[in-house]
Amino acid sequence: MHRRSWWLRFQSWVAHHGWIGGPIIFLAAAGVFTWLLLDPTFADPDSFYHARLAQLMSEQGIITSFPYLRYTYLYEHFTDHHLLYHLILVPFVKWLPMFTGVKVATIFLAATFFLVWFYIARSIGGWLPSLAAFLLLATRPFDFRLGLTKASALALILLFVGFWLVVQKKYPWLFLLGFLYAWAHGGFALLWVVAGITGTAMALSDNRTHLRQLFFPTSAPDHSLWLRWQHAKRLLKAWWKEACIPTLVAFIGTVAGTLFNPYVPNNMRFLWQQVVQIGLVNYQDVITVGAEWYPYPWQFLVPDTAILGITFISVIVLTVWFHKRTTGLSWATLLLTLFFFALTLKSRRFIEYAVPWGWLCVTVTWGATDIGRHLEQRWTKIRAFILSSNWHTALSALLVMYFVVIIPAIAAKGLYDNKRQFSTSIPMNRWQGAAAWMSEHTPEGSLVFHDDWDGFPLLFAHDPHNTYIIGLDPTFLYLYDENLYWKYVNVTTGKEEGRLSEIIGQDFQARYVFVAVDHARLQNQLRRDEDFEEVYKDDEASVFLLEEQNPL
């Protein structure tokens, strides 16, 4: 018996010990995100909101009243569409300092997603899922999104587990997952899309003979309408079983989670605003919205996803070229990647979905289909061709440079860019001085007119003693009262002259005004206005008191 090659021995070892990749990737991801989040900063203002809300929940239980955003639908009809996420945060903020706790939770959830992703890729026949998981970990925009203290990691865990349940046809568990998804994230409708696309791809792939005979019959008798109808019936039956049933189960589960919810019926209108009006319609052409809702610029998207892009293009070519060998899982992950990539071109936040589906497509296509085995069988010929070529030295050098130099260099640059971005983000103690002053010197529940919608999470985190105008998304104020929204914009951008006390005091019914130093124009206008007194000032912000009104 001849001695087996190192490649065959390596494959045999992986087959028997591949499970060990899970703990390794979990620890590696935990280490990377600990390093990224080590600085006392947050890269997203919403992180402050999640931290404070979890802290309030640890003290008061589920929050059903939210008086902190006076001019939004949430003021009287609050809905926490991240309820499950905040419940997960509660023990972290209860046992640790508030900001430290949410950071530790972020690291834990991010590492858990990589663990889940690895075992899903391995269970459905992914080729070298450990390598793919490390390449996923080396993709800059994905790491950045997962490093934000938001519900992204939890939503991804639920979505990928839902995909696995569809593949495994575990529909009772899919119903339960759909229920939990509706409590965890407003994007639960994506579970329907994943179930529908996955089931459709698997149904058509498993019945490709009937599909071919329906549209491209190979013999004259097959041209009859009756025979085509028979093929169509079999396809429809398979499609109903593989795609419609899991999609309906996912739909019913999420609807149940929406109806059996602490926030019914308020959550119905909130979901309409959050998912449809903000997520789908989006008013970015009318008002200024959060950066994550704008398209991902091509000049940044291409270099940020260079490793995945090069690999994914090769997978598309091979999938089309060897389409007869491609399985339903390959087609499903390919279609899901293209779907989320299309969404990324509309809103950059969807990069957190496109990247992991892309790497799953890569590992599944090379492992769960005949393509990987086809190329492995021809490795000897490929190797012989390279060695026999006059350019074999150059080809070998290029291959070594790509895998040993270029890929690690791109990965290292992405990690360091993320580290720099996280470390230079919003300090945890920003505006803490002004917030502390307002908390101590204003009556509880006082309405504070603040200078920008995205400043609310910081003020709320440091001063839950008071209430504010708007936060989380400017669309909430725009939908509440369009006229008030434009008055707010004109005041905070310094375009309003001479009517500040009227608008702030009468239209918004506020007496205290918070202005950060980056709104110098508004700050100077208030200092010149005799109706306002600057009662607090530091290097970061000022607080003004509207003098002309009676004390509250």
XYZ file of C-alpha atoms in Angstrom:
552
model
C 0.000 0.000 0.000
C 1.456 3.313 -1.043
C 1.804 6.057 1.459
C -1.047 8.580 1.409
C -0.224 12.134 0.393
C -0.045 14.884 2.985
C -3.252 16.353 1.551
C -5.213 13.144 2.076
C -3.799 12.793 5.586
C -4.761 16.392 6.306
C -8.319 15.809 5.016
C -8.627 12.688 7.151
C -7.470 14.552 10.247
C -9.926 17.395 9.570
C -12.775 14.922 9.092
C -12.141 13.380 12.519
C -11.113 16.492 14.456
C -12.849 19.325 12.585
C -15.020 20.123 15.603
C -12.025 21.659 17.341
C -12.212 24.565 14.921
C -15.264 25.868 16.791
C -13.567 26.637 20.128
C -10.550 27.991 18.262
C -12.575 30.412 16.143
C -14.626 31.453 19.198
C -11.472 32.308 21.165
C -9.879 34.002 18.150
C -12.974 36.138 17.545
C -13.240 36.990 21.242
C -9.581 38.038 21.228
C -9.940 40.183 18.101
C -13.058 41.984 19.345
C -11.573 42.474 22.814
C -8.607 44.173 21.175
C -10.860 46.272 18.940
C -13.138 47.394 21.795
C -10.505 47.901 24.471
C -10.627 51.705 24.319
C -13.232 53.625 26.411
C -15.157 54.690 23.308
C -18.221 53.752 21.295
C -18.269 53.915 17.492
C -22.039 54.401 17.320
C -24.162 56.805 19.399
C -26.911 54.171 19.696
C -24.563 52.176 21.936
C -25.229 54.682 24.726
C -28.986 54.184 24.319
C -28.723 50.387 24.504
C -26.521 50.607 27.588
C -28.856 52.910 29.509
C -32.026 51.072 28.497
C -30.524 47.752 29.642
C -29.529 49.426 32.909
C -33.081 50.705 33.423
C -34.447 47.238 32.660
C -32.133 45.730 35.269
C -33.733 48.060 37.819
C -37.349 48.331 36.648
C -38.009 45.276 34.491
C -39.355 45.548 30.948
C -39.696 49.219 29.983
C -43.171 50.006 28.646
C -43.183 53.775 29.281
C -40.576 55.947 27.586
C -41.061 59.677 28.267
C -37.606 60.601 26.976
C -38.482 61.481 23.352
C -41.214 64.087 23.643
C -41.888 64.738 19.954
C -42.021 61.205 18.601
C -44.578 58.415 18.498
C -42.437 56.636 21.130
C -43.353 59.236 23.781
C -46.812 57.779 24.347
C -46.570 54.466 22.496
C -43.122 53.063 23.223
C -41.956 49.840 21.597
C -38.662 48.128 22.323
C -38.086 46.200 19.103
C -34.770 44.951 20.530
C -36.379 43.559 23.673
C -34.609 40.176 23.588
C -31.271 41.891 22.962
C -31.759 44.189 25.938
C -32.769 41.257 28.134
C -29.489 39.582 27.190
C -27.615 42.756 28.139
C -29.264 42.959 31.575
C -26.972 40.513 33.457
C -23.903 42.151 31.930
C -24.876 45.664 33.074
C -26.082 44.328 36.435
C -22.824 42.591 37.315
C -20.433 45.019 35.607
C -20.265 48.802 35.177
C -22.845 49.822 32.587
C -20.555 50.658 29.670
C -18.113 47.836 30.436
C -20.989 45.388 30.626
C -22.367 46.177 27.171
C -18.874 45.944 25.694
C -18.341 42.492 27.202
C -21.766 41.475 25.874
C -20.805 42.741 22.412
C -17.634 40.649 22.454
C -19.531 37.572 23.638
C -22.277 37.866 21.009
C -19.784 38.517 18.205
C -17.679 35.481 19.158
C -20.846 33.391 19.495
C -21.883 34.309 15.971
C -18.553 33.053 14.601
C -19.004 29.823 16.546
C -22.532 29.358 15.156
C -21.417 30.236 11.627
C -18.564 27.727 11.767
C -20.715 24.820 12.945
C -23.420 25.608 10.380
C -20.835 25.710 7.586
C -19.347 22.445 8.815
C -22.717 20.693 9.217
C -23.809 21.439 5.636
C -20.560 20.227 4.118
C -18.503 23.398 3.898
C -14.946 22.986 2.645
C -12.390 24.048 5.278
C -14.932 26.043 7.335
C -12.223 27.026 9.817
C -10.274 28.794 7.078
C -13.447 30.462 5.804
C -14.323 31.580 9.344
C -10.902 33.186 9.769
C -11.277 34.931 6.402
C -14.676 36.163 7.560
C -13.010 37.450 10.719
C -10.491 39.251 8.511
C -13.169 41.156 6.538
C -12.998 44.757 7.716
C -16.564 46.097 7.290
C -18.080 42.991 8.861
C -15.859 43.219 11.935
C -16.722 46.878 12.288
C -20.483 46.257 12.165
C -20.254 43.371 14.635
C -18.123 45.512 16.949
C -20.895 48.067 17.342
C -22.916 47.720 20.535
C -26.111 46.910 18.694
C -28.363 43.907 18.091
C -26.563 42.989 14.846
C -24.751 39.890 16.149
C -27.908 38.517 17.793
C -29.944 39.092 14.617
C -27.303 37.294 12.536
C -27.215 34.355 14.946
C -30.984 33.972 14.673
C -30.987 34.370 10.894
C -28.267 31.784 10.256
C -29.746 29.315 12.726
C -33.055 29.840 10.918
C -31.338 28.996 7.622
C -29.964 25.789 9.155
C -33.399 24.838 10.501
C -34.872 25.272 7.006
C -32.162 23.044 5.544
C -32.696 20.431 8.249
C -36.509 20.746 7.977
C -36.873 21.304 11.732
C -40.040 23.365 11.440
C -41.239 23.405 15.082
C -37.892 24.912 16.054
C -38.164 27.324 13.114
C -41.490 28.547 14.499
C -39.915 29.141 17.930
C -36.953 30.923 16.381
C -39.299 33.151 14.384
C -41.103 34.045 17.603
C -37.827 35.010 19.293
C -36.639 36.909 16.218
C -39.703 39.175 16.421
C -38.671 40.019 19.999
C -35.036 40.590 19.073
C -34.891 42.675 15.912
C -37.125 44.696 13.624
C -35.659 42.970 10.566
C -37.360 39.656 11.309
C -38.943 39.668 7.815
C -35.505 38.683 6.498
C -36.186 35.226 7.947
C -39.037 34.854 5.459
C -36.694 35.806 2.609
C -34.016 33.350 3.727
C -36.561 30.531 4.090
C -38.140 31.276 0.722
C -34.901 31.579 -1.249
C -33.290 28.565 0.431
C -36.325 26.342 -0.055
C -36.839 27.426 -3.661
C -33.194 26.833 -4.580
C -33.193 23.388 -2.981
C -36.520 22.410 -4.589
C -35.408 23.421 -8.077
C -31.969 21.864 -7.680
C -33.365 18.549 -6.423
C -35.843 18.479 -9.319
C -33.712 19.892 -12.092
C -34.710 17.022 -14.417
C -38.362 18.071 -14.220
C -37.335 21.700 -14.621
C -35.319 20.906 -17.730
C -38.076 18.760 -19.244
C -40.618 21.490 -18.564
C -38.763 24.210 -20.445
C -36.315 22.264 -22.646
C -37.830 18.856 -23.476
C -35.311 16.440 -24.993
C -37.704 14.294 -27.042
C -40.809 14.856 -29.159
C -43.332 13.176 -26.818
C -42.248 15.498 -24.031
C -43.563 18.443 -26.036
C -47.141 17.526 -25.158
C -48.945 19.839 -22.769
C -49.987 16.909 -20.595
C -46.394 15.766 -19.977
C -45.281 19.299 -19.307
C -48.114 19.687 -16.843
C -46.903 16.551 -15.036
C -43.422 18.020 -14.721
C -44.905 21.326 -13.565
C -47.023 19.577 -10.907
C -43.975 17.787 -9.518
C -42.069 21.056 -9.400
C -44.941 22.841 -7.694
C -45.291 20.025 -5.172
C -41.569 20.153 -4.387
C -41.656 23.946 -4.198
C -44.595 23.871 -1.774
C -42.875 21.315 0.423
C -39.359 22.765 0.346
C -40.048 26.514 0.175
C -43.650 27.461 0.961
C -44.031 25.412 4.143
C -40.856 26.714 5.889
C -41.615 30.260 4.745
C -45.129 29.995 6.192
C -43.759 28.531 9.427
C -41.259 31.394 9.721
C -43.999 33.904 8.909
C -46.424 32.468 11.475
C -43.662 32.354 14.114
C -42.738 36.022 13.630
C -46.384 37.072 13.525
C -46.962 35.181 16.792
C -43.947 36.944 18.316
C -45.359 40.282 17.159
C -48.838 39.627 18.538
C -47.805 37.954 21.800
C -45.632 40.874 22.747
C -45.532 43.275 25.731
C -45.923 46.198 23.323
C -49.070 45.168 21.440
C -50.700 47.119 19.805
C -48.124 49.947 19.868
C -45.564 47.800 18.080
C -47.732 47.636 14.947
C -47.401 51.324 14.150
C -43.794 51.377 15.327
C -42.854 48.520 12.961
C -44.555 50.374 10.143
C -42.433 53.443 10.878
C -39.191 51.588 11.596
C -39.278 48.861 8.945
C -41.293 50.398 6.113
C -40.963 54.168 6.377
C -37.389 54.267 7.707
C -35.953 50.982 6.395
C -37.623 50.560 3.008
C -38.983 53.939 1.926
C -36.270 55.929 3.702
C -36.353 59.719 3.594
C -32.664 60.213 2.861
C -33.521 62.378 -0.180
C -35.715 64.643 1.978
C -34.017 64.784 5.383
C -30.626 63.886 6.812
C -30.722 60.333 8.189
C -28.177 58.076 9.874
C -25.043 57.223 7.884
C -25.862 53.497 7.823
C -28.954 54.166 5.659
C -26.923 55.631 2.781
C -25.390 53.465 0.019
C -21.946 51.931 0.526
C -19.633 53.954 -1.781
C -17.957 51.759 -4.398
C -14.539 53.317 -3.771
C -14.670 51.929 -0.208
C -16.723 48.778 -0.772
C -14.318 47.220 -3.292
C -11.106 47.492 -1.219
C -12.921 46.713 2.046
C -14.170 43.385 0.651
C -11.272 42.628 -1.702
C -10.512 39.104 -0.439
C -14.151 38.061 -0.485
C -14.713 39.775 -3.835
C -11.905 37.921 -5.597
C -12.935 34.586 -4.104
C -16.631 35.131 -4.701
C -16.190 36.033 -8.369
C -14.341 32.761 -8.923
C -17.165 30.898 -7.183
C -19.765 32.509 -9.462
C -17.779 31.522 -12.552
C -17.315 27.940 -11.368
C -20.939 27.658 -10.257
C -22.153 28.638 -13.731
C -19.501 26.547 -15.503
C -20.226 23.420 -13.443
C -23.940 24.119 -12.974
C -24.819 20.442 -13.325
C -22.690 19.639 -10.279
C -23.948 22.533 -8.171
C -26.283 21.712 -5.267
C -29.287 23.583 -3.946
C -27.306 24.865 -0.971
C -24.762 26.454 -3.295
C -27.479 28.169 -5.299
C -29.275 29.251 -2.105
C -26.203 30.863 -0.530
C -25.282 32.436 -3.872
C -28.732 34.001 -4.278
C -28.782 35.172 -0.652
C -25.366 36.788 -1.081
C -26.514 38.627 -4.206
C -29.742 39.674 -2.470
C -27.971 41.188 0.527
C -25.295 42.730 -1.672
C -28.073 44.486 -3.626
C -29.479 45.799 -0.328
C -25.978 47.018 0.597
C -25.964 49.183 -2.514
C -29.057 50.899 -1.077
C -28.041 50.981 2.601
C -24.520 50.221 3.797
C -25.743 48.581 7.006
C -26.614 45.416 5.036
C -22.913 44.675 4.544
C -23.179 42.788 7.849
C -25.453 40.304 6.049
C -23.778 40.183 2.630
C -20.302 39.283 3.926
C -21.130 36.185 6.049
C -23.481 34.867 3.357
C -20.712 35.411 0.818
C -18.177 33.380 2.777
C -20.777 30.687 3.458
C -21.396 30.508 -0.293
C -17.672 30.081 -0.872
C -17.188 27.256 1.616
C -20.434 25.481 0.615
C -19.751 25.733 -3.108
C -16.278 24.253 -2.741
C -17.276 21.634 -0.230
C -20.896 20.576 -0.560
C -20.816 20.342 -4.369
C -18.834 18.398 -6.915
C -16.800 21.472 -7.786
C -14.397 21.078 -4.873
C -13.970 17.366 -5.488
C -13.627 18.007 -9.226
C -10.696 20.355 -8.691
C -9.141 18.133 -6.013
C -9.127 15.198 -8.428
C -7.312 17.316 -10.975
C -4.800 18.768 -8.543
C -2.118 16.397 -9.797
C -2.582 17.617 -13.381
C -2.676 21.248 -12.264
C 0.524 20.749 -10.278
C 2.193 18.980 -13.208
C 1.191 21.821 -15.540
C 2.676 24.428 -13.232
C 5.929 22.484 -12.828
C 6.237 21.771 -16.547
C 5.577 25.363 -17.539
C 8.448 27.697 -18.302
C 6.756 30.088 -15.940
C 6.403 27.660 -13.061
C 8.704 29.672 -10.792
C 6.766 32.859 -11.427
C 3.393 31.115 -11.009
C 4.509 29.502 -7.771
C 5.816 32.823 -6.505
C 2.526 34.544 -7.344
C 0.512 31.879 -5.535
C 2.764 32.056 -2.475
C 2.655 35.864 -2.513
C -1.144 35.915 -2.752
C -1.781 33.479 0.090
C 1.194 34.328 2.335
C 1.624 38.058 1.748
C -1.355 39.742 0.081
C -4.226 38.129 2.033
C -2.542 38.573 5.460
C -1.587 42.146 4.536
C -5.154 43.063 3.552
C -6.492 41.393 6.698
C -3.968 43.141 8.953
C -4.666 46.535 7.385
C -8.417 46.029 7.841
C -8.005 45.124 11.499
C -5.759 48.103 12.213
C -8.112 50.452 10.353
C -10.967 49.175 12.501
C -8.874 49.569 15.634
C -8.063 53.157 14.748
C -11.716 53.894 14.000
C -12.932 52.380 17.271
C -10.218 54.039 19.367
C -10.913 57.518 17.925
C -14.698 57.276 18.223
C -17.052 58.799 20.810
C -15.524 58.837 24.324
C -17.741 57.228 26.941
C -17.598 60.362 29.090
C -18.493 62.831 26.338
C -20.877 65.538 27.646
C -20.836 63.903 31.062
C -20.159 67.253 32.754
C -23.091 69.064 31.137
C -25.381 66.062 31.654
C -24.431 65.872 35.333
C -25.167 69.573 35.772
C -28.614 69.217 34.165
C -29.374 66.182 36.278
C -28.584 68.106 39.467
C -30.033 71.532 38.626
C -33.226 70.853 36.702
C -36.588 69.524 37.886
C -37.074 65.862 37.071
C -38.579 65.310 33.628
C -37.588 68.742 32.326
C -37.622 68.990 28.544
C -34.174 69.742 27.122
C -33.864 71.188 23.620
C -30.670 69.567 22.299
C -28.703 70.522 19.230
C -28.851 67.323 17.147
C -30.943 64.167 16.940
C -27.954 61.829 17.290
C -26.917 63.470 20.553
C -29.894 61.989 22.391
C -28.318 58.578 23.221
C -25.375 60.238 24.988
C -27.602 62.606 26.965
C -30.005 59.778 27.815
C -27.133 57.573 29.015
C -25.636 60.272 31.243
C -28.867 62.018 32.273
C -32.053 59.909 32.314
C -33.348 62.485 34.795
C -34.599 64.710 31.929
C -36.475 64.307 28.634
C -35.484 65.342 25.120
C -36.848 66.395 21.745
C -35.838 63.649 19.360
C -33.474 60.697 19.048
C -32.628 57.335 17.484
C -33.678 58.526 14.007
C -34.676 61.981 12.705
C -37.533 60.400 10.763
C -39.461 59.964 14.022
C -39.801 63.744 14.439
C -40.429 64.232 10.719
C -43.318 61.750 10.832
C -44.632 63.190 14.106
C -44.817 66.775 12.818
C -43.130 67.850 9.605
C -43.450 71.553 10.462
C -41.803 71.069 13.852
C -39.039 69.040 12.211
C -38.018 71.881 9.897
C -38.187 74.381 12.751
C -35.878 72.111 14.727
C -33.464 71.828 11.778
C -33.403 75.578 11.195
C -32.723 76.318 14.863
C -30.016 73.694 15.382
C -28.179 74.590 12.164
C -28.175 78.290 13.062
C -30.437 79.331 10.183
C -33.115 80.765 12.446
C -32.513 84.356 13.506
C -34.493 86.363 16.034
C -37.194 83.832 16.955
C -35.209 81.386 19.079
C -37.079 81.999 22.315
C -40.440 81.762 20.536
C -39.655 78.479 18.793
C -37.821 76.822 21.683
C -40.089 78.120 24.428
C -43.505 78.076 22.749
C -43.368 75.605 19.858
C -41.239 73.031 21.684
C -42.198 73.994 25.250
C -38.566 73.693 26.385
C -36.728 75.853 28.862
C -33.258 74.293 28.857
C -31.037 74.171 25.763
C -28.036 71.890 25.370
C -25.480 72.886 22.715
C -22.214 71.079 21.954
C -19.161 73.046 20.825
C -19.485 71.715 17.268
C -22.673 73.787 16.922
C -20.817 77.070 17.383
C -23.255 79.087 15.286
C -26.240 78.189 17.483
C -24.104 78.601 20.590
C -23.128 82.156 19.601
C -26.724 83.060 18.702
C -27.932 81.967 22.132
C -25.149 83.936 23.839
C -26.220 87.073 21.995
C -29.899 86.525 22.742
C -31.000 88.372 25.902
C -33.695 85.776 26.585
C -31.118 83.056 27.274
C -28.558 82.723 30.049
C -25.561 80.428 29.749
C -25.769 78.548 33.057
C -23.132 75.903 32.356
C -20.056 75.759 30.144
C -17.088 73.442 29.680
C -14.774 72.434 26.839
C -17.431 70.175 25.279
C -20.801 71.875 25.633
C -22.943 74.621 27.116
C -26.351 74.654 28.780
C -28.642 77.672 28.367
C -31.703 78.665 30.389
C -34.625 80.461 28.768
C -35.114 83.400 31.135
C -38.426 84.846 30.067
C -40.631 81.930 31.135
C -41.833 81.339 34.662
C -39.969 78.713 36.647
C -41.171 75.185 36.078
